[in-house]
PDB file of C-alpha atoms in Angstrom:
ATOM      1  CA  UNK V 662     -65.356-184.676 157.431  1.00  0.00           C
ATOM      2  CA  UNK V 663     -61.559-184.892 157.346  1.00  0.00           C
ATOM      3  CA  UNK V 664     -59.876-185.461 153.984  1.00  0.00           C
ATOM      4  CA  UNK V 665     -58.436-189.017 154.081  1.00  0.00           C
ATOM      5  CA  UNK V 666     -55.355-187.765 152.195  1.00  0.00           C
ATOM      6  CA  UNK V 667     -54.671-185.176 154.893  1.00  0.00           C
ATOM      7  CA  UNK V 668     -52.164-186.235 157.531  1.00  0.00           C
ATOM      8  CA  UNK V 669     -51.325-184.756 160.893  1.00  0.00           C
ATOM      9  CA  UNK V 670     -47.556-184.184 160.947  1.00  0.00           C
ATOM     10  CA  UNK V 671     -45.262-183.382 163.866  1.00  0.00           C
ATOM     11  CA  UNK V 672     -42.074-181.533 162.889  1.00  0.00           C
ATOM     12  CA  UNK V 673     -39.546-181.291 165.721  1.00  0.00           C
ATOM     13  CA  UNK V 674     -37.144-178.412 165.207  1.00  0.00           C
ATOM     14  CA  UNK V 675     -39.847-176.941 162.991  1.00  0.00           C
ATOM     15  CA  UNK V 676     -38.801-173.319 163.573  1.00  0.00           C
ATOM     16  CA  UNK V 677     -35.271-173.979 162.369  1.00  0.00           C
ATOM     17  CA  UNK V 678     -33.782-173.505 158.925  1.00  0.00           C
ATOM     18  CA  UNK V 679     -34.784-176.887 157.477  1.00  0.00           C
ATOM     19  CA  UNK V 680     -37.824-177.368 159.685  1.00  0.00           C
ATOM     20  CA  UNK V 681     -39.511-174.127 158.673  1.00  0.00           C
ATOM     21  CA  UNK V 682     -39.217-174.986 154.976  1.00  0.00           C
ATOM     22  CA  UNK V 683     -40.583-178.466 155.673  1.00  0.00           C
ATOM     23  CA  UNK V 684     -43.552-177.064 157.650  1.00  0.00           C
ATOM     24  CA  UNK V 685     -44.290-174.714 154.773  1.00  0.00           C
ATOM     25  CA  UNK V 686     -44.241-177.505 152.196  1.00  0.00           C
ATOM     26  CA  UNK V 687     -46.363-179.873 154.302  1.00  0.00           C
ATOM     27  CA  UNK V 688     -49.023-177.159 154.527  1.00  0.00           C
ATOM     28  CA  UNK V 689     -48.781-176.673 150.765  1.00  0.00           C
ATOM     29  CA  UNK V 690     -49.515-180.399 150.410  1.00  0.00           C
ATOM     30  CA  UNK V 691     -52.696-179.987 152.475  1.00  0.00           C
ATOM     31  CA  UNK V 692     -51.522-181.560 155.736  1.00  0.00           C
ATOM     32  CA  UNK V 693     -51.908-180.408 159.346  1.00  0.00           C
ATOM     33  CA  UNK V 694     -48.624-179.391 160.965  1.00  0.00           C
ATOM     34  CA  UNK V 695     -47.611-179.327 164.619  1.00  0.00           C
ATOM     35  CA  UNK V 696     -44.290-177.505 164.916  1.00  0.00           C
ATOM     36  CA  UNK V 697     -42.331-178.246 168.116  1.00  0.00           C
ATOM     37  CA  UNK V 698     -39.215-176.225 168.892  1.00  0.00           C
ATOM     38  CA  UNK V 699     -37.341-175.044 171.996  1.00  0.00           C
ATOM     39  CA  UNK V 700     -35.905-172.058 170.050  1.00  0.00           C
ATOM     40  CA  UNK V 701     -32.283-172.762 170.928  1.00  0.00           C
ATOM     41  CA  UNK V 702     -31.326-172.260 167.277  1.00  0.00           C
ATOM     42  CA  UNK V 703     -34.796-171.960 165.729  1.00  0.00           C
ATOM     43  CA  UNK V 704     -36.557-168.613 165.389  1.00  0.00           C
ATOM     44  CA  UNK V 705     -40.168-167.482 165.355  1.00  0.00           C
ATOM     45  CA  UNK V 706     -39.159-165.237 162.465  1.00  0.00           C
ATOM     46  CA  UNK V 707     -38.812-168.381 160.332  1.00  0.00           C
ATOM     47  CA  UNK V 708     -42.423-169.427 160.840  1.00  0.00           C
ATOM     48  CA  UNK V 709     -44.200-166.139 161.615  1.00  0.00           C
ATOM     49  CA  UNK V 710     -45.893-166.218 158.195  1.00  0.00           C
ATOM     50  CA  UNK V 711     -47.451-169.576 159.171  1.00  0.00           C
ATOM     51  CA  UNK V 712     -48.751-168.657 162.624  1.00  0.00           C
ATOM     52  CA  UNK V 713     -52.247-167.734 161.422  1.00  0.00           C
ATOM     53  CA  UNK V 714     -52.591-170.669 159.053  1.00  0.00           C
ATOM     54  CA  UNK V 715     -55.618-172.762 160.111  1.00  0.00           C
ATOM     55  CA  UNK V 716     -53.687-176.043 159.811  1.00  0.00           C
ATOM     56  CA  UNK V 717     -50.531-174.901 161.627  1.00  0.00           C
ATOM     57  CA  UNK V 718     -49.850-175.079 165.358  1.00  0.00           C
ATOM     58  CA  UNK V 719     -46.699-174.036 167.244  1.00  0.00           C
ATOM     59  CA  UNK V 720     -45.570-175.631 170.497  1.00  0.00           C
ATOM     60  CA  UNK V 721     -42.519-174.663 172.541  1.00  0.00           C
ATOM     61  CA  UNK V 722     -41.015-177.977 173.567  1.00  0.00           C
ATOM     62  CA  UNK V 723     -37.620-179.593 174.163  1.00  0.00           C
ATOM     63  CA  UNK V 724     -37.648-183.170 172.845  1.00  0.00           C
ATOM     64  CA  UNK V 725     -35.299-184.361 175.569  1.00  0.00           C
ATOM     65  CA  UNK V 726     -38.591-184.490 177.502  1.00  0.00           C
ATOM     66  CA  UNK V 727     -41.469-186.754 176.404  1.00  0.00           C
ATOM     67  CA  UNK V 728     -44.194-185.285 174.223  1.00  0.00           C
ATOM     68  CA  UNK V 729     -47.804-186.509 174.271  1.00  0.00           C
ATOM     69  CA  UNK V 730     -49.654-185.566 171.094  1.00  0.00           C
ATOM     70  CA  UNK V 731     -51.706-187.349 168.429  1.00  0.00           C
ATOM     71  CA  UNK V 732     -50.184-187.356 164.930  1.00  0.00           C
ATOM     72  CA  UNK V 733     -49.863-189.610 161.889  1.00  0.00           C
ATOM     73  CA  UNK V 734     -46.260-188.852 160.943  1.00  0.00           C
ATOM     74  CA  UNK V 735     -43.208-187.532 162.762  1.00  0.00           C
ATOM     75  CA  UNK V 736     -40.285-185.670 161.185  1.00  0.00           C
ATOM     76  CA  UNK V 737     -37.502-185.574 163.774  1.00  0.00           C
ATOM     77  CA  UNK V 738     -35.297-182.607 162.842  1.00  0.00           C
ATOM     78  CA  UNK V 739     -34.585-181.173 166.300  1.00  0.00           C
ATOM     79  CA  UNK V 740     -30.865-180.736 166.987  1.00  0.00           C
ATOM     80  CA  UNK V 741     -28.379-177.890 166.561  1.00  0.00           C
ATOM     81  CA  UNK V 742     -26.586-178.707 163.313  1.00  0.00           C
ATOM     82  CA  UNK V 743     -23.649-176.298 163.038  1.00  0.00           C
ATOM     83  CA  UNK V 744     -20.380-176.679 164.998  1.00  0.00           C
ATOM     84  CA  UNK V 745     -20.782-173.244 166.638  1.00  0.00           C
ATOM     85  CA  UNK V 746     -24.161-174.222 168.047  1.00  0.00           C
ATOM     86  CA  UNK V 747     -23.722-177.911 168.827  1.00  0.00           C
ATOM     87  CA  UNK V 748     -20.375-177.318 170.550  1.00  0.00           C
ATOM     88  CA  UNK V 749     -21.878-174.561 172.722  1.00  0.00           C
ATOM     89  CA  UNK V 750     -23.449-177.185 175.008  1.00  0.00           C
ATOM     90  CA  UNK V 751     -22.124-180.548 173.828  1.00  0.00           C
ATOM     91  CA  UNK V 752     -23.833-182.567 176.562  1.00  0.00           C
ATOM     92  CA  UNK V 753     -27.208-181.100 175.617  1.00  0.00           C
ATOM     93  CA  UNK V 754     -26.454-181.794 171.950  1.00  0.00           C
ATOM     94  CA  UNK V 755     -25.919-185.475 172.685  1.00  0.00           C
ATOM     95  CA  UNK V 756     -29.051-185.537 174.840  1.00  0.00           C
ATOM     96  CA  UNK V 757     -31.077-183.991 172.020  1.00  0.00           C
ATOM     97  CA  UNK V 758     -29.902-186.635 169.564  1.00  0.00           C
ATOM     98  CA  UNK V 759     -30.186-189.630 171.895  1.00  0.00           C
ATOM     99  CA  UNK V 760     -32.903-188.807 174.457  1.00  0.00           C
ATOM    100  CA  UNK V 761     -34.807-186.968 171.749  1.00  0.00           C
ATOM    101  CA  UNK V 762     -34.717-190.011 169.482  1.00  0.00           C
ATOM    102  CA  UNK V 763     -35.896-192.256 172.336  1.00  0.00           C
ATOM    103  CA  UNK V 764     -38.796-189.923 173.111  1.00  0.00           C
ATOM    104  CA  UNK V 765     -39.886-189.523 169.499  1.00  0.00           C
ATOM    105  CA  UNK V 766     -39.546-193.254 168.803  1.00  0.00           C
ATOM    106  CA  UNK V 767     -41.607-193.970 171.914  1.00  0.00           C
ATOM    107  CA  UNK V 768     -44.273-191.574 170.656  1.00  0.00           C
ATOM    108  CA  UNK V 769     -44.247-193.207 167.207  1.00  0.00           C
ATOM    109  CA  UNK V 770     -44.548-196.644 168.813  1.00  0.00           C
ATOM    110  CA  UNK V 771     -47.569-195.598 170.879  1.00  0.00           C
ATOM    111  CA  UNK V 772     -49.278-193.997 167.893  1.00  0.00           C
ATOM    112  CA  UNK V 773     -48.215-196.593 165.273  1.00  0.00           C
ATOM    113  CA  UNK V 774     -46.931-193.550 163.361  1.00  0.00           C
ATOM    114  CA  UNK V 775     -44.333-193.388 160.633  1.00  0.00           C
ATOM    115  CA  UNK V 776     -41.193-191.515 161.724  1.00  0.00           C
ATOM    116  CA  UNK V 777     -38.338-189.917 159.792  1.00  0.00           C
ATOM    117  CA  UNK V 778     -34.939-189.172 161.291  1.00  0.00           C
ATOM    118  CA  UNK V 779     -32.972-186.246 159.903  1.00  0.00           C
ATOM    119  CA  UNK V 780     -29.514-187.777 160.182  1.00  0.00           C
ATOM    120  CA  UNK V 781     -26.380-186.274 158.722  1.00  0.00           C
ATOM    121  CA  UNK V 782     -23.318-186.807 156.572  1.00  0.00           C
ATOM    122  CA  UNK V 783     -21.378-186.273 159.814  1.00  0.00           C
ATOM    123  CA  UNK V 784     -21.993-189.961 160.619  1.00  0.00           C
ATOM    124  CA  UNK V 785     -19.215-190.630 158.072  1.00  0.00           C
ATOM    125  CA  UNK V 786     -16.765-188.444 160.018  1.00  0.00           C
ATOM    126  CA  UNK V 787     -13.596-187.637 158.065  1.00  0.00           C
ATOM    127  CA  UNK V 788     -14.194-190.232 155.355  1.00  0.00           C
ATOM    128  CA  UNK V 789     -11.527-192.420 153.785  1.00  0.00           C
ATOM    129  CA  UNK V 790     -14.029-193.519 151.107  1.00  0.00           C
ATOM    130  CA  UNK V 791     -15.050-190.993 148.460  1.00  0.00           C
ATOM    131  CA  UNK V 792     -17.790-190.315 147.540  1.00  0.00           C
ATOM    132  CA  UNK V 793     -19.624-191.699 150.556  1.00  0.00           C
ATOM    133  CA  UNK V 794     -22.081-194.574 150.083  1.00  0.00           C
ATOM    134  CA  UNK V 795     -24.646-195.678 152.633  1.00  0.00           C
ATOM    135  CA  UNK V 796     -22.805-198.966 153.256  1.00  0.00           C
ATOM    136  CA  UNK V 797     -19.687-197.089 154.423  1.00  0.00           C
ATOM    137  CA  UNK V 798     -19.426-197.210 158.238  1.00  0.00           C
ATOM    138  CA  UNK V 799     -17.453-194.020 158.632  1.00  0.00           C
ATOM    139  CA  UNK V 800     -14.217-192.771 160.169  1.00  0.00           C
ATOM    140  CA  UNK V 801     -15.256-190.921 163.321  1.00  0.00           C
ATOM    141  CA  UNK V 802     -13.339-189.660 166.346  1.00  0.00           C
ATOM    142  CA  UNK V 803     -15.511-190.655 169.353  1.00  0.00           C
ATOM    143  CA  UNK V 804     -13.867-188.163 171.762  1.00  0.00           C
ATOM    144  CA  UNK V 805     -13.290-185.065 169.629  1.00  0.00           C
ATOM    145  CA  UNK V 806     -14.978-181.668 169.721  1.00  0.00           C
ATOM    146  CA  UNK V 807     -17.441-182.720 167.014  1.00  0.00           C
ATOM    147  CA  UNK V 808     -18.270-186.049 168.658  1.00  0.00           C
ATOM    148  CA  UNK V 809     -21.316-184.775 170.535  1.00  0.00           C
ATOM    149  CA  UNK V 810     -23.021-184.310 167.163  1.00  0.00           C
ATOM    150  CA  UNK V 811     -21.378-187.064 165.115  1.00  0.00           C
ATOM    151  CA  UNK V 812     -21.798-189.816 167.686  1.00  0.00           C
ATOM    152  CA  UNK V 813     -25.160-188.507 168.865  1.00  0.00           C
ATOM    153  CA  UNK V 814     -26.527-188.851 165.341  1.00  0.00           C
ATOM    154  CA  UNK V 815     -24.913-192.276 164.916  1.00  0.00           C
ATOM    155  CA  UNK V 816     -26.542-193.445 168.147  1.00  0.00           C
ATOM    156  CA  UNK V 817     -29.892-192.051 166.988  1.00  0.00           C
ATOM    157  CA  UNK V 818     -29.628-194.154 163.823  1.00  0.00           C
ATOM    158  CA  UNK V 819     -28.879-197.204 165.977  1.00  0.00           C
ATOM    159  CA  UNK V 820     -32.009-196.537 168.036  1.00  0.00           C
ATOM    160  CA  UNK V 821     -34.146-196.115 164.928  1.00  0.00           C
ATOM    161  CA  UNK V 822     -33.085-199.436 163.468  1.00  0.00           C
ATOM    162  CA  UNK V 823     -33.417-201.255 166.795  1.00  0.00           C
ATOM    163  CA  UNK V 824     -36.975-199.931 167.192  1.00  0.00           C
ATOM    164  CA  UNK V 825     -37.629-201.062 163.618  1.00  0.00           C
ATOM    165  CA  UNK V 826     -36.308-204.570 164.255  1.00  0.00           C
ATOM    166  CA  UNK V 827     -37.673-204.969 167.770  1.00  0.00           C
ATOM    167  CA  UNK V 828     -41.034-203.183 167.474  1.00  0.00           C
ATOM    168  CA  UNK V 829     -41.614-203.208 163.696  1.00  0.00           C
ATOM    169  CA  UNK V 830     -41.714-199.435 163.743  1.00  0.00           C
ATOM    170  CA  UNK V 831     -42.043-197.751 160.355  1.00  0.00           C
ATOM    171  CA  UNK V 832     -38.857-195.717 160.098  1.00  0.00           C
ATOM    172  CA  UNK V 833     -37.099-193.556 157.512  1.00  0.00           C
ATOM    173  CA  UNK V 834     -33.487-192.402 157.932  1.00  0.00           C
ATOM    174  CA  UNK V 835     -32.070-189.616 155.744  1.00  0.00           C
ATOM    175  CA  UNK V 836     -28.396-188.641 155.809  1.00  0.00           C
ATOM    176  CA  UNK V 837     -28.342-184.963 154.918  1.00  0.00           C
ATOM    177  CA  UNK V 838     -25.300-183.406 153.236  1.00  0.00           C
ATOM    178  CA  UNK V 839     -24.520-179.685 153.360  1.00  0.00           C
ATOM    179  CA  UNK V 840     -27.794-177.843 152.802  1.00  0.00           C
ATOM    180  CA  UNK V 841     -28.103-174.093 152.343  1.00  0.00           C
ATOM    181  CA  UNK V 842     -30.705-171.477 151.506  1.00  0.00           C
ATOM    182  CA  UNK V 843     -32.872-168.707 152.943  1.00  0.00           C
ATOM    183  CA  UNK V 844     -33.455-168.765 156.728  1.00  0.00           C
ATOM    184  CA  UNK V 845     -29.999-170.053 157.570  1.00  0.00           C
ATOM    185  CA  UNK V 846     -28.880-168.583 160.881  1.00  0.00           C
ATOM    186  CA  UNK V 847     -26.478-165.677 160.181  1.00  0.00           C
ATOM    187  CA  UNK V 848     -24.182-166.757 163.027  1.00  0.00           C
ATOM    188  CA  UNK V 849     -24.239-170.526 162.567  1.00  0.00           C
ATOM    189  CA  UNK V 850     -20.616-170.735 161.440  1.00  0.00           C
ATOM    190  CA  UNK V 851     -21.375-172.657 158.242  1.00  0.00           C
ATOM    191  CA  UNK V 852     -19.399-171.682 155.184  1.00  0.00           C
ATOM    192  CA  UNK V 853     -22.277-170.460 153.007  1.00  0.00           C
ATOM    193  CA  UNK V 854     -23.825-168.179 155.630  1.00  0.00           C
ATOM    194  CA  UNK V 855     -20.403-167.138 156.957  1.00  0.00           C
ATOM    195  CA  UNK V 856     -19.096-166.119 153.562  1.00  0.00           C
ATOM    196  CA  UNK V 857     -22.272-164.306 152.511  1.00  0.00           C
ATOM    197  CA  UNK V 858     -22.563-162.310 155.736  1.00  0.00           C
ATOM    198  CA  UNK V 859     -18.868-161.413 155.721  1.00  0.00           C
ATOM    199  CA  UNK V 860     -19.019-160.387 152.044  1.00  0.00           C
ATOM    200  CA  UNK V 861     -22.127-158.237 152.499  1.00  0.00           C
ATOM    201  CA  UNK V 862     -20.564-156.502 155.505  1.00  0.00           C
ATOM    202  CA  UNK V 863     -17.249-155.992 153.714  1.00  0.00           C
ATOM    203  CA  UNK V 864     -15.440-158.057 156.341  1.00  0.00           C
ATOM    204  CA  UNK V 865     -12.555-160.433 155.698  1.00  0.00           C
ATOM    205  CA  UNK V 866     -13.680-163.821 154.375  1.00  0.00           C
ATOM    206  CA  UNK V 867     -12.330-166.346 156.887  1.00  0.00           C
ATOM    207  CA  UNK V 868     -11.229-169.493 155.137  1.00  0.00           C
ATOM    208  CA  UNK V 869      -9.893-172.401 157.194  1.00  0.00           C
ATOM    209  CA  UNK V 870      -6.937-174.444 155.995  1.00  0.00           C
ATOM    210  CA  UNK V 871      -5.770-173.973 152.423  1.00  0.00           C
ATOM    211  CA  UNK V 872      -9.330-173.821 151.092  1.00  0.00           C
ATOM    212  CA  UNK V 873      -8.847-176.894 148.916  1.00  0.00           C
ATOM    213  CA  UNK V 874     -11.104-179.083 151.052  1.00  0.00           C
ATOM    214  CA  UNK V 875     -14.295-179.894 149.159  1.00  0.00           C
ATOM    215  CA  UNK V 876     -18.001-179.829 149.978  1.00  0.00           C
ATOM    216  CA  UNK V 877     -21.146-180.372 147.947  1.00  0.00           C
ATOM    217  CA  UNK V 878     -24.039-177.998 148.544  1.00  0.00           C
ATOM    218  CA  UNK V 879     -27.727-178.868 148.223  1.00  0.00           C
ATOM    219  CA  UNK V 880     -30.389-176.155 148.043  1.00  0.00           C
ATOM    220  CA  UNK V 881     -33.062-176.401 150.735  1.00  0.00           C
ATOM    221  CA  UNK V 882     -35.999-176.808 148.324  1.00  0.00           C
ATOM    222  CA  UNK V 883     -34.370-179.918 146.841  1.00  0.00           C
ATOM    223  CA  UNK V 884     -33.718-181.314 150.313  1.00  0.00           C
ATOM    224  CA  UNK V 885     -37.336-180.871 151.448  1.00  0.00           C
ATOM    225  CA  UNK V 886     -38.562-182.483 148.239  1.00  0.00           C
ATOM    226  CA  UNK V 887     -36.416-185.542 149.004  1.00  0.00           C
ATOM    227  CA  UNK V 888     -37.682-185.645 152.586  1.00  0.00           C
ATOM    228  CA  UNK V 889     -41.302-185.778 151.451  1.00  0.00           C
ATOM    229  CA  UNK V 890     -40.492-188.443 148.876  1.00  0.00           C
ATOM    230  CA  UNK V 891     -38.710-190.552 151.495  1.00  0.00           C
ATOM    231  CA  UNK V 892     -41.648-190.346 153.896  1.00  0.00           C
ATOM    232  CA  UNK V 893     -43.909-191.383 151.033  1.00  0.00           C
ATOM    233  CA  UNK V 894     -42.035-194.602 150.257  1.00  0.00           C
ATOM    234  CA  UNK V 895     -43.401-197.984 151.283  1.00  0.00           C
ATOM    235  CA  UNK V 896     -42.645-199.505 154.672  1.00  0.00           C
ATOM    236  CA  UNK V 897     -40.034-201.878 153.212  1.00  0.00           C
ATOM    237  CA  UNK V 898     -37.689-198.981 152.439  1.00  0.00           C
ATOM    238  CA  UNK V 899     -36.120-197.588 155.606  1.00  0.00           C
ATOM    239  CA  UNK V 900     -32.893-196.038 154.390  1.00  0.00           C
ATOM    240  CA  UNK V 901     -30.426-194.817 155.403  1.00  0.00           C
ATOM    241  CA  UNK V 902     -30.316-192.819 152.210  1.00  0.00           C
ATOM    242  CA  UNK V 903     -27.916-190.034 151.293  1.00  0.00           C
ATOM    243  CA  UNK V 904     -29.507-186.770 150.188  1.00  0.00           C
ATOM    244  CA  UNK V 905     -27.304-184.002 148.863  1.00  0.00           C
ATOM    245  CA  UNK V 906     -25.728-182.591 145.744  1.00  0.00           C
ATOM    246  CA  UNK V 907     -22.954-184.786 144.292  1.00  0.00           C
ATOM    247  CA  UNK V 908     -21.323-181.811 142.517  1.00  0.00           C
ATOM    248  CA  UNK V 909     -18.259-180.821 144.543  1.00  0.00           C
ATOM    249  CA  UNK V 910     -16.531-177.487 144.827  1.00  0.00           C
ATOM    250  CA  UNK V 911     -13.613-176.326 146.944  1.00  0.00           C
ATOM    251  CA  UNK V 912     -14.200-173.959 149.839  1.00  0.00           C
ATOM    252  CA  UNK V 913     -11.910-171.428 148.163  1.00  0.00           C
ATOM    253  CA  UNK V 914     -13.992-171.595 144.978  1.00  0.00           C
ATOM    254  CA  UNK V 915     -17.163-171.014 147.011  1.00  0.00           C
ATOM    255  CA  UNK V 916     -15.620-167.973 148.719  1.00  0.00           C
ATOM    256  CA  UNK V 917     -14.478-166.472 145.415  1.00  0.00           C
ATOM    257  CA  UNK V 918     -17.896-167.051 143.858  1.00  0.00           C
ATOM    258  CA  UNK V 919     -19.712-165.319 146.737  1.00  0.00           C
ATOM    259  CA  UNK V 920     -17.316-162.346 146.696  1.00  0.00           C
ATOM    260  CA  UNK V 921     -17.952-161.918 142.969  1.00  0.00           C
ATOM    261  CA  UNK V 922     -21.718-162.399 143.306  1.00  0.00           C
ATOM    262  CA  UNK V 923     -22.053-159.760 146.045  1.00  0.00           C
ATOM    263  CA  UNK V 924     -19.626-157.307 144.455  1.00  0.00           C
ATOM    264  CA  UNK V 925     -17.779-157.255 147.766  1.00  0.00           C
ATOM    265  CA  UNK V 926     -14.301-155.866 148.348  1.00  0.00           C
ATOM    266  CA  UNK V 927     -13.696-158.407 151.103  1.00  0.00           C
ATOM    267  CA  UNK V 928     -10.306-160.082 151.187  1.00  0.00           C
ATOM    268  CA  UNK V 929      -9.882-163.789 151.820  1.00  0.00           C
ATOM    269  CA  UNK V 930      -7.803-164.631 154.909  1.00  0.00           C
ATOM    270  CA  UNK V 931      -6.586-168.081 155.853  1.00  0.00           C
ATOM    271  CA  UNK V 932      -6.884-169.536 159.355  1.00  0.00           C
ATOM    272  CA  UNK V 933      -5.818-172.925 160.788  1.00  0.00           C
ATOM    273  CA  UNK V 934      -8.076-175.868 159.998  1.00  0.00           C
ATOM    274  CA  UNK V 935     -10.232-176.892 163.025  1.00  0.00           C
ATOM    275  CA  UNK V 936      -9.740-180.313 164.607  1.00  0.00           C
ATOM    276  CA  UNK V 937     -11.503-183.226 162.877  1.00  0.00           C
ATOM    277  CA  UNK V 938     -12.729-181.011 160.044  1.00  0.00           C
ATOM    278  CA  UNK V 939     -13.208-183.396 157.083  1.00  0.00           C
ATOM    279  CA  UNK V 940     -11.218-182.685 153.930  1.00  0.00           C
ATOM    280  CA  UNK V 941     -13.802-184.214 151.601  1.00  0.00           C
ATOM    281  CA  UNK V 942     -17.549-184.589 151.880  1.00  0.00           C
ATOM    282  CA  UNK V 943     -19.615-185.706 148.911  1.00  0.00           C
ATOM    283  CA  UNK V 944     -22.603-188.053 148.687  1.00  0.00           C
ATOM    284  CA  UNK V 945     -23.121-190.983 146.399  1.00  0.00           C
ATOM    285  CA  UNK V 946     -26.847-190.494 145.669  1.00  0.00           C
ATOM    286  CA  UNK V 947     -27.383-193.625 143.568  1.00  0.00           C
ATOM    287  CA  UNK V 948     -29.815-195.017 146.145  1.00  0.00           C
ATOM    288  CA  UNK V 949     -31.821-191.757 146.252  1.00  0.00           C
ATOM    289  CA  UNK V 950     -32.055-191.753 142.467  1.00  0.00           C
ATOM    290  CA  UNK V 951     -33.230-195.371 142.367  1.00  0.00           C
ATOM    291  CA  UNK V 952     -35.521-195.507 145.410  1.00  0.00           C
ATOM    292  CA  UNK V 953     -36.845-191.942 145.657  1.00  0.00           C
ATOM    293  CA  UNK V 954     -36.573-190.999 141.972  1.00  0.00           C
ATOM    294  CA  UNK V 955     -34.878-187.870 143.258  1.00  0.00           C
ATOM    295  CA  UNK V 956     -31.867-185.773 142.442  1.00  0.00           C
ATOM    296  CA  UNK V 957     -31.133-182.090 143.070  1.00  0.00           C
ATOM    297  CA  UNK V 958     -32.398-179.628 140.487  1.00  0.00           C
ATOM    298  CA  UNK V 959     -31.235-176.219 141.738  1.00  0.00           C
ATOM    299  CA  UNK V 960     -27.717-175.307 140.506  1.00  0.00           C
ATOM    300  CA  UNK V 961     -25.339-173.684 142.982  1.00  0.00           C
ATOM    301  CA  UNK V 962     -25.352-170.238 141.341  1.00  0.00           C
ATOM    302  CA  UNK V 963     -29.167-170.073 141.439  1.00  0.00           C
ATOM    303  CA  UNK V 964     -29.403-171.212 145.051  1.00  0.00           C
ATOM    304  CA  UNK V 965     -26.683-168.786 146.122  1.00  0.00           C
ATOM    305  CA  UNK V 966     -28.511-165.892 144.459  1.00  0.00           C
ATOM    306  CA  UNK V 967     -31.659-166.624 146.504  1.00  0.00           C
ATOM    307  CA  UNK V 968     -29.616-167.009 149.670  1.00  0.00           C
ATOM    308  CA  UNK V 969     -27.720-163.750 149.100  1.00  0.00           C
ATOM    309  CA  UNK V 970     -31.019-161.892 148.582  1.00  0.00           C
ATOM    310  CA  UNK V 971     -32.331-163.320 151.858  1.00  0.00           C
ATOM    311  CA  UNK V 972     -29.278-162.157 153.803  1.00  0.00           C
ATOM    312  CA  UNK V 973     -29.367-158.745 152.147  1.00  0.00           C
ATOM    313  CA  UNK V 974     -32.925-158.264 153.453  1.00  0.00           C
ATOM    314  CA  UNK V 975     -32.052-159.689 156.869  1.00  0.00           C
ATOM    315  CA  UNK V 976     -28.977-157.495 157.375  1.00  0.00           C
ATOM    316  CA  UNK V 977     -30.760-154.375 156.136  1.00  0.00           C
ATOM    317  CA  UNK V 978     -33.359-154.856 158.903  1.00  0.00           C
ATOM    318  CA  UNK V 979     -30.595-155.231 161.495  1.00  0.00           C
ATOM    319  CA  UNK V 980     -28.726-152.068 160.463  1.00  0.00           C
TER     320      UNK V 980
END
C-alpha cells in the first residue's frame, strides 16, 4: 500500500545543476521522482548516483513537446539558464520557456496537479529599483541578446497566472537569484564557475566592466530548501516570491576571494561589459521570510569552499 505522504513528482530539467539537487532532496523526503531532461545543458553525471534508486526514473524528453505522465506535483526547471547556453540557440530558449510552460501547465490541468515554475531574477532586467521586490515590474530590453531568456521567463509567468485565474490551477512561482554550488557546468559562463575554473587552471580571471557591479549569491542547498517550502504552502499562496541571498558583494570582491581561496597565481584582467548586463542584482526576501519562513543559511565562504572542492575533483578527472 502506497504511503499517503509519498508524492509522485516530475522534475523537468532534472539532470541540470538545480534539478539534480532537487531530485536528490525529493528522494530524501520519501517521494517518487520522474526526472525529464533533453541533456542540452544537463548531464547524466549529475544524477548517475540516483539511477538505481527504486523511486527514481529518468526520461529523455524536450518539454517543447507534450508529455503524458501521471504525477502529483510538477517542478518546471527546464531551460538553459546561463547567457552562454541560452544565447546559443535563442529561438529554442524562448520555445523552452513558452511552449514548455504551456505543455507543463496543460499536463498540470489534466492531472489537477500542483505546479511550480522556476522563474528568475532576470525578469527584473537591469533594475532601477534596489533591492528588487516582487511588486517591481522590471526594466527589460525586449529585443536584446538576453531577451530570449528574460522575456521567455516573463511570458511563462504570465501563462502561469492566466492558467491560475482561468482554470484555478494550483501554481507556485519562484524568482531565483544567482545560485551556485557543486554540479554547476564548468563552461556555463557564470561568474562563480568561471572564476573557480580559471583560478584552478592558473588562467587569467576575466572580469567584465570595472568589477564594481554587484550580485548576491545563494548556495544551492538553501535554494532547494526554499523550493520545497514553496511547494508545501497552501493553495492561496502563489508567489511570485524572490529566493536568493540578500547579502551583496562586488564581482571584483568575488574574484579576489576565489583567487585567495584556491591559492591561485591567476591575474585579474578586465574586459568590456556585455550588453544589457545588469549593474545591480539583489533580492528583497521579506516575502520569503514571512510566507515560507525561509532565509539562506550557508555563508558565501562556506558555499564557495564546497564548490571549489567539486571543481577540483571534476578537473582532476578531466586532466
